[in-house]
Short mmCIF file of C-alpha atoms and ligand atoms in Angstrom, two decimals:
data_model
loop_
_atom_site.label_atom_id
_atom_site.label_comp_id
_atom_site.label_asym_id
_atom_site.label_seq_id
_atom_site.Cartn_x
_atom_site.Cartn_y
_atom_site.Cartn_z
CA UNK K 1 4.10 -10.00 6.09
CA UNK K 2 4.19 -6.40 6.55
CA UNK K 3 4.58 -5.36 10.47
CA UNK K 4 3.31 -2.10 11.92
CA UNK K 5 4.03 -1.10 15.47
CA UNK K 6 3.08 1.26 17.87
CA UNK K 7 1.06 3.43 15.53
CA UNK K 8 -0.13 5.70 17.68
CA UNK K 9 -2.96 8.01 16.25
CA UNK K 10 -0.66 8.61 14.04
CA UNK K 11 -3.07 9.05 10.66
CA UNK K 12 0.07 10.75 8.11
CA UNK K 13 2.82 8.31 9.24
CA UNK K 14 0.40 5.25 9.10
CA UNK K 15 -0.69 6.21 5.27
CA UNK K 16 2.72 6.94 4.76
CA UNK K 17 3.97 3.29 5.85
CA UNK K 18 1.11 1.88 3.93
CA UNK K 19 1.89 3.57 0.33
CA UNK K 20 6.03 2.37 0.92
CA UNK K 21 4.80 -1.14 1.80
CA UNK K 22 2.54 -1.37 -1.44
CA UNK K 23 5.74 -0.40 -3.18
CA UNK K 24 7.79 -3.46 -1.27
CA UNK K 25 4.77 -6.10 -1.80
CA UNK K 26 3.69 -7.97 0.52
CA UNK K 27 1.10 -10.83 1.62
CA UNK K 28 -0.51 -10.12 4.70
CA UNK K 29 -0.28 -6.82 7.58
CA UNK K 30 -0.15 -7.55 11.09
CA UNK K 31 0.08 -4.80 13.59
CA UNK K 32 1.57 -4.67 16.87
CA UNK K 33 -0.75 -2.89 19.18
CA UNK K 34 -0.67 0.82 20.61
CA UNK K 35 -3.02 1.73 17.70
CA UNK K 36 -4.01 4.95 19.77
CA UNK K 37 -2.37 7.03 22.33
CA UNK K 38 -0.34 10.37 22.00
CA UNK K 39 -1.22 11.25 18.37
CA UNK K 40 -4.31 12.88 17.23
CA UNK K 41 -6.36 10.23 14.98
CA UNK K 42 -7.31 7.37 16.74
CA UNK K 43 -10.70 7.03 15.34
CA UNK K 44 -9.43 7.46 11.62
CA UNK K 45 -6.26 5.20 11.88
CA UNK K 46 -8.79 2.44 13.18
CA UNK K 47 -10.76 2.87 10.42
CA UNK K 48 -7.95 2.02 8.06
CA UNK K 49 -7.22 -0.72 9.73
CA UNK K 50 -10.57 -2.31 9.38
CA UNK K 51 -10.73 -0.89 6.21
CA UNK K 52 -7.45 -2.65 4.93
CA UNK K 53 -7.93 -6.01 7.22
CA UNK K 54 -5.37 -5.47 9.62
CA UNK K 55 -5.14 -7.18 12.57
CA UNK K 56 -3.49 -7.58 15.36
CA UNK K 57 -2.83 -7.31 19.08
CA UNK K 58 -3.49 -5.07 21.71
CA UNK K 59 -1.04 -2.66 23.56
CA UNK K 60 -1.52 -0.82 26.86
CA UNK K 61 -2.46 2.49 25.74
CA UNK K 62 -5.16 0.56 23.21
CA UNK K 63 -6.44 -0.98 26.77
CA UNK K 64 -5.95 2.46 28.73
CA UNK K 65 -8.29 4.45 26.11
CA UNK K 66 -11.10 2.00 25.96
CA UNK K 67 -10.84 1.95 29.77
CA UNK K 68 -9.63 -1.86 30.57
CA UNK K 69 -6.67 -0.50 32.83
CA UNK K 70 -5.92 2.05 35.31
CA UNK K 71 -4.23 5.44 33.95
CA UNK K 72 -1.84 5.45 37.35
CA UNK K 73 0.66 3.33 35.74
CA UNK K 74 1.41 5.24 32.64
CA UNK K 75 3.58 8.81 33.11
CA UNK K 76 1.68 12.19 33.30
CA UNK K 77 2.02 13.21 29.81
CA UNK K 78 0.91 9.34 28.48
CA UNK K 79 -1.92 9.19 31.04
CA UNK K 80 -3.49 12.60 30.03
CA UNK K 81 -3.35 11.74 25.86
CA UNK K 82 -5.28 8.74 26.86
CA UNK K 83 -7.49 10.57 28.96
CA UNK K 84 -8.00 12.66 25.50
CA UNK K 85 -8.31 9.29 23.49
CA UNK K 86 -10.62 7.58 25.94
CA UNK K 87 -12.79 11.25 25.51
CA UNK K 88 -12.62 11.73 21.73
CA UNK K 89 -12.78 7.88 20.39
CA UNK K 90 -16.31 6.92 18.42
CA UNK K 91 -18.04 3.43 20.20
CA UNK K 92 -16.92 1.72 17.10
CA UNK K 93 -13.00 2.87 17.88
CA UNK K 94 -13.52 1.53 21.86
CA UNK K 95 -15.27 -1.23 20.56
CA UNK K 96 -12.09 -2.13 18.55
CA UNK K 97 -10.03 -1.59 21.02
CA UNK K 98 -11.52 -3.54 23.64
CA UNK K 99 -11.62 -6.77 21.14
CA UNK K 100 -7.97 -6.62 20.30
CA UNK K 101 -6.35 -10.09 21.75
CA UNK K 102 -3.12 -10.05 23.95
CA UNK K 103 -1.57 -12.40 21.71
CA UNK K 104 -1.48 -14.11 18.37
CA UNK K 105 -0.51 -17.25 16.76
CA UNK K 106 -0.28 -17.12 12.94
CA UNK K 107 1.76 -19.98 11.62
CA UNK K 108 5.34 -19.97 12.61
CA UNK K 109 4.98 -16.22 14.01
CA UNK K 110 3.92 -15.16 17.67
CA UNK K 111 2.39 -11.62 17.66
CA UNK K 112 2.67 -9.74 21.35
CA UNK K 113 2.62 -6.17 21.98
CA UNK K 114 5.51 -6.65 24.40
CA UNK K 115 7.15 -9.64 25.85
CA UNK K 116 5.81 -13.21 26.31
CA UNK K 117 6.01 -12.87 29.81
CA UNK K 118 3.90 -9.44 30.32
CA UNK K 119 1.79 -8.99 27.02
CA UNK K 120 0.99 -5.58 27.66
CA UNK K 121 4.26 -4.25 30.35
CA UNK K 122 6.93 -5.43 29.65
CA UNK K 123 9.93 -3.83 27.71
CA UNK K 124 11.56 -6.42 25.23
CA UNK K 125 14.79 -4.26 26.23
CA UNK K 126 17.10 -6.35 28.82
CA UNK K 127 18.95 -9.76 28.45
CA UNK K 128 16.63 -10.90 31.53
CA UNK K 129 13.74 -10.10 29.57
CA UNK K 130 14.34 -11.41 26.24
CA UNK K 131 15.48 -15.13 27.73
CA UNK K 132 11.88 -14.80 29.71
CA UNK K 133 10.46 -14.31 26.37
CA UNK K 134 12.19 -16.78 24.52
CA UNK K 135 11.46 -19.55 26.96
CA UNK K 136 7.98 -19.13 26.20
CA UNK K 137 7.80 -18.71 22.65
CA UNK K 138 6.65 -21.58 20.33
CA UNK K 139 7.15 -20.22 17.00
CA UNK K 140 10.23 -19.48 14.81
CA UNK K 141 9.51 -16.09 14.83
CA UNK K 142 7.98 -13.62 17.40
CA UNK K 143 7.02 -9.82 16.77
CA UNK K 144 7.11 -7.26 19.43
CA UNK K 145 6.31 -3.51 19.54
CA UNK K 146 6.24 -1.44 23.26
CA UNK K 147 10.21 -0.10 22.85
CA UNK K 148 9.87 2.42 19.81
CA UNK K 149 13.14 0.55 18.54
CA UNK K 150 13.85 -1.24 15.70
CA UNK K 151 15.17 -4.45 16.44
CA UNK K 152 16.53 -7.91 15.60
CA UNK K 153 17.28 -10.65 18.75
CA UNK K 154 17.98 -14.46 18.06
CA UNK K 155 18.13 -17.42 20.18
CA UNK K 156 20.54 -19.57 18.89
CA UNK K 157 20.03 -23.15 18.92
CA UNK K 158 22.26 -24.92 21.63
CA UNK K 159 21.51 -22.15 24.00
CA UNK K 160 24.78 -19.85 22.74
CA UNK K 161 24.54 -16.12 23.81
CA UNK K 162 21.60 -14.03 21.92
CA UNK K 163 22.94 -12.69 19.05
CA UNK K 164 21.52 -8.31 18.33
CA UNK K 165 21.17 -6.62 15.65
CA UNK K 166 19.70 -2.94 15.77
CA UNK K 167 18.73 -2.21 12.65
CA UNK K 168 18.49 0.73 10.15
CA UNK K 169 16.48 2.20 6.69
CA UNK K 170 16.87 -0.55 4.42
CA UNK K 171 18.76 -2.96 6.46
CA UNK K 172 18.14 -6.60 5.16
CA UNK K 173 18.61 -9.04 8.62
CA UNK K 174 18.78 -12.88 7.62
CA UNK K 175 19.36 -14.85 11.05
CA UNK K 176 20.52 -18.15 11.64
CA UNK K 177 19.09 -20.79 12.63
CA UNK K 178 17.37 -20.80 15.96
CA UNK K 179 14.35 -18.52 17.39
CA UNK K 180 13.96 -15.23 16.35
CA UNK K 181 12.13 -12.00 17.74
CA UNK K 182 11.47 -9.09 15.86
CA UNK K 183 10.93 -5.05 16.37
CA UNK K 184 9.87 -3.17 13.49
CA UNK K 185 10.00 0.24 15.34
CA UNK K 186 7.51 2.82 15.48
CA UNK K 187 5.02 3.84 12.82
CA UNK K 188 3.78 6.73 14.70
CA UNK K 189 6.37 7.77 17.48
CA UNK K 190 9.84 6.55 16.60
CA UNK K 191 13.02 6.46 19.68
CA UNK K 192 15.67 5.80 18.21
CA UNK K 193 16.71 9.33 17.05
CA UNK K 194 15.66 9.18 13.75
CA UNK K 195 11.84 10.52 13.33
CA UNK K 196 10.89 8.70 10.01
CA UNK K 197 8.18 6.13 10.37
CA UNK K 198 9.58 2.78 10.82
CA UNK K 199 8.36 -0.67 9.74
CA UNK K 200 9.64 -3.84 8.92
CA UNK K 201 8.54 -6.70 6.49
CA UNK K 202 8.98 -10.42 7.44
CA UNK K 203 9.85 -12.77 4.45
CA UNK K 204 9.17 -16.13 6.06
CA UNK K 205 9.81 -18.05 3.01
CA UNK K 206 13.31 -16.70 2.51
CA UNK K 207 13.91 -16.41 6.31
CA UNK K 208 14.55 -12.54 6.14
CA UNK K 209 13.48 -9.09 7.41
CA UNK K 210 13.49 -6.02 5.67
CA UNK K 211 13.44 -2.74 7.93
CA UNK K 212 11.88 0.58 6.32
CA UNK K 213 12.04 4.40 7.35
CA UNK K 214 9.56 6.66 5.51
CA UNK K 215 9.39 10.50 6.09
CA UNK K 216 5.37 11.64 6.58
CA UNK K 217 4.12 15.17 7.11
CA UNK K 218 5.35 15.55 10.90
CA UNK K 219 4.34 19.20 10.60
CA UNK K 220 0.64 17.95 9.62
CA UNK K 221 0.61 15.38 12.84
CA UNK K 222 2.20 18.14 15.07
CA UNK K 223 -0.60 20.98 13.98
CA UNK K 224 -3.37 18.17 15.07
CA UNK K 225 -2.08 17.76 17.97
CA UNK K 226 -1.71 21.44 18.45
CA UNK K 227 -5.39 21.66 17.83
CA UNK K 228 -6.36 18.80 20.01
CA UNK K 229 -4.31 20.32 22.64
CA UNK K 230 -2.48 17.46 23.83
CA UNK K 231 0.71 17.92 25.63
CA UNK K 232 3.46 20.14 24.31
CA UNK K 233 6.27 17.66 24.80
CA UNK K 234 4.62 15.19 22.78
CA UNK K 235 4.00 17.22 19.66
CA UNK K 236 7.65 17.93 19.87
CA UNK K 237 9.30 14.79 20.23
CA UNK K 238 8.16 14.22 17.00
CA UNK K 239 10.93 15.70 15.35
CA UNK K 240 13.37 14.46 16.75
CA UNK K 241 12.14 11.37 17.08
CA UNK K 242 13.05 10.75 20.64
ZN1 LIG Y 301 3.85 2.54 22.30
#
């Protein structure tokens, strides 16, 4: 199960992801919500999402662009790309956005954009949060997006502390036994310092996660957004992926 977060508009880091992941193999491709937002492409990366089947859940800035929540609660520089989105999507892209579900059961994985506890809010980033989350989750595994950060948190069974791993290109994580939720970073706007595309691929069968960085044509995505004239600080974060 190949997992794609927080993609972001991102059209040359999503194609990028999707060649690597052919390479890996997988069975199925879920992704994580924030489809648009910041980046220039929205209406092409939902296209190849439909195109390819993948579905998934919706994020805040997929609800702020097709206009199902208030731009006052996102910072200046988020709320005026969405303002751009919410003006340059097709009614097929709002339409898409609009349908995408808060949450998703698919076997023995939970998909949520961020916690349990606050779908669309919440940050899957304190010890507070990630209990909240874990109370409430049903499956073995969960997925998250909404940080930008790769990331690996398990429940053990017996109620021991949450064992963290933060993960890096090529990093193999096999937990334990016990619950399990997952990050696969950002496809189209990673955090954590390093500014290749991340993903991750879920091996449910063998009980392990494979994370992936893959370097796309930042220059390409930058001169878009140039173009589109959305906010300087977001075509440069880019780079150094922060
Ligand atoms: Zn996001």
């Amino acid at each position: 199960m190949a997992l794609l977060a927080d993609i972001h508009s991102n059209l040359a880091a999503l194609d990028a992801v999707l060649r690597d992941a052919n390479g890996q193999g997988f069975d199925a491709c879920w992704h994580l919500g924030d489809v648009v937002g910041y980046g220039p492409d929205p209406d092409q990366v939902v296209e190849r999402l439909v195109e390819l089947r993948v579905a998934g859940v919706g994020g805040n800035h997929d609800g702020a662009a097709a206009g199902l929540l208030p731009l006052d609660q996102f910072t200046p520089l988020a709320a005026e790309a969405n303002r751009w989105t919410a003006r340059a999507i097709a009614p097929e892209t709002r339409e898409f956005l609009r349908g995408l579900p808060q949450m998703v059961r698919e076997g023995e994985v939970t998909l949520v954009h961020g916690t349990l506890a606050d779908p669309l809010w919440e940050y899957f980033s304190t010890y507070e949060a990630a209990e909240r989350h874990f109370e409430l989750q049903e499956t073995r595994w969960s997925v998250a997006g909404h940080t930008h950060l790769p990331l690996v948190v398990r429940q053990p069974p017996g109620g021991a502390e949450l064992d963290i791993v933060v993960p890096e290109h090529r990093t193999v994580v096999t937990p334990g036994p016990g619950q399990v939720c997952i990050n696969p970073g950002s496809v189209g706007q990673p955090r954590d310092g390093d500014p290749r595309a991340g993903y991750a691929i879920l091996d449910i069968g063998a009980g392990e996660v494979a994370f992936r960085r893959v370097e796309y044509d930042i220059a390409a995505t930058q001169q878009r957004m140039a173009a589109a004239r959305l906010p300087g600080p977001l075509i440069e974060r880019l780079t150094r992926g922060r």
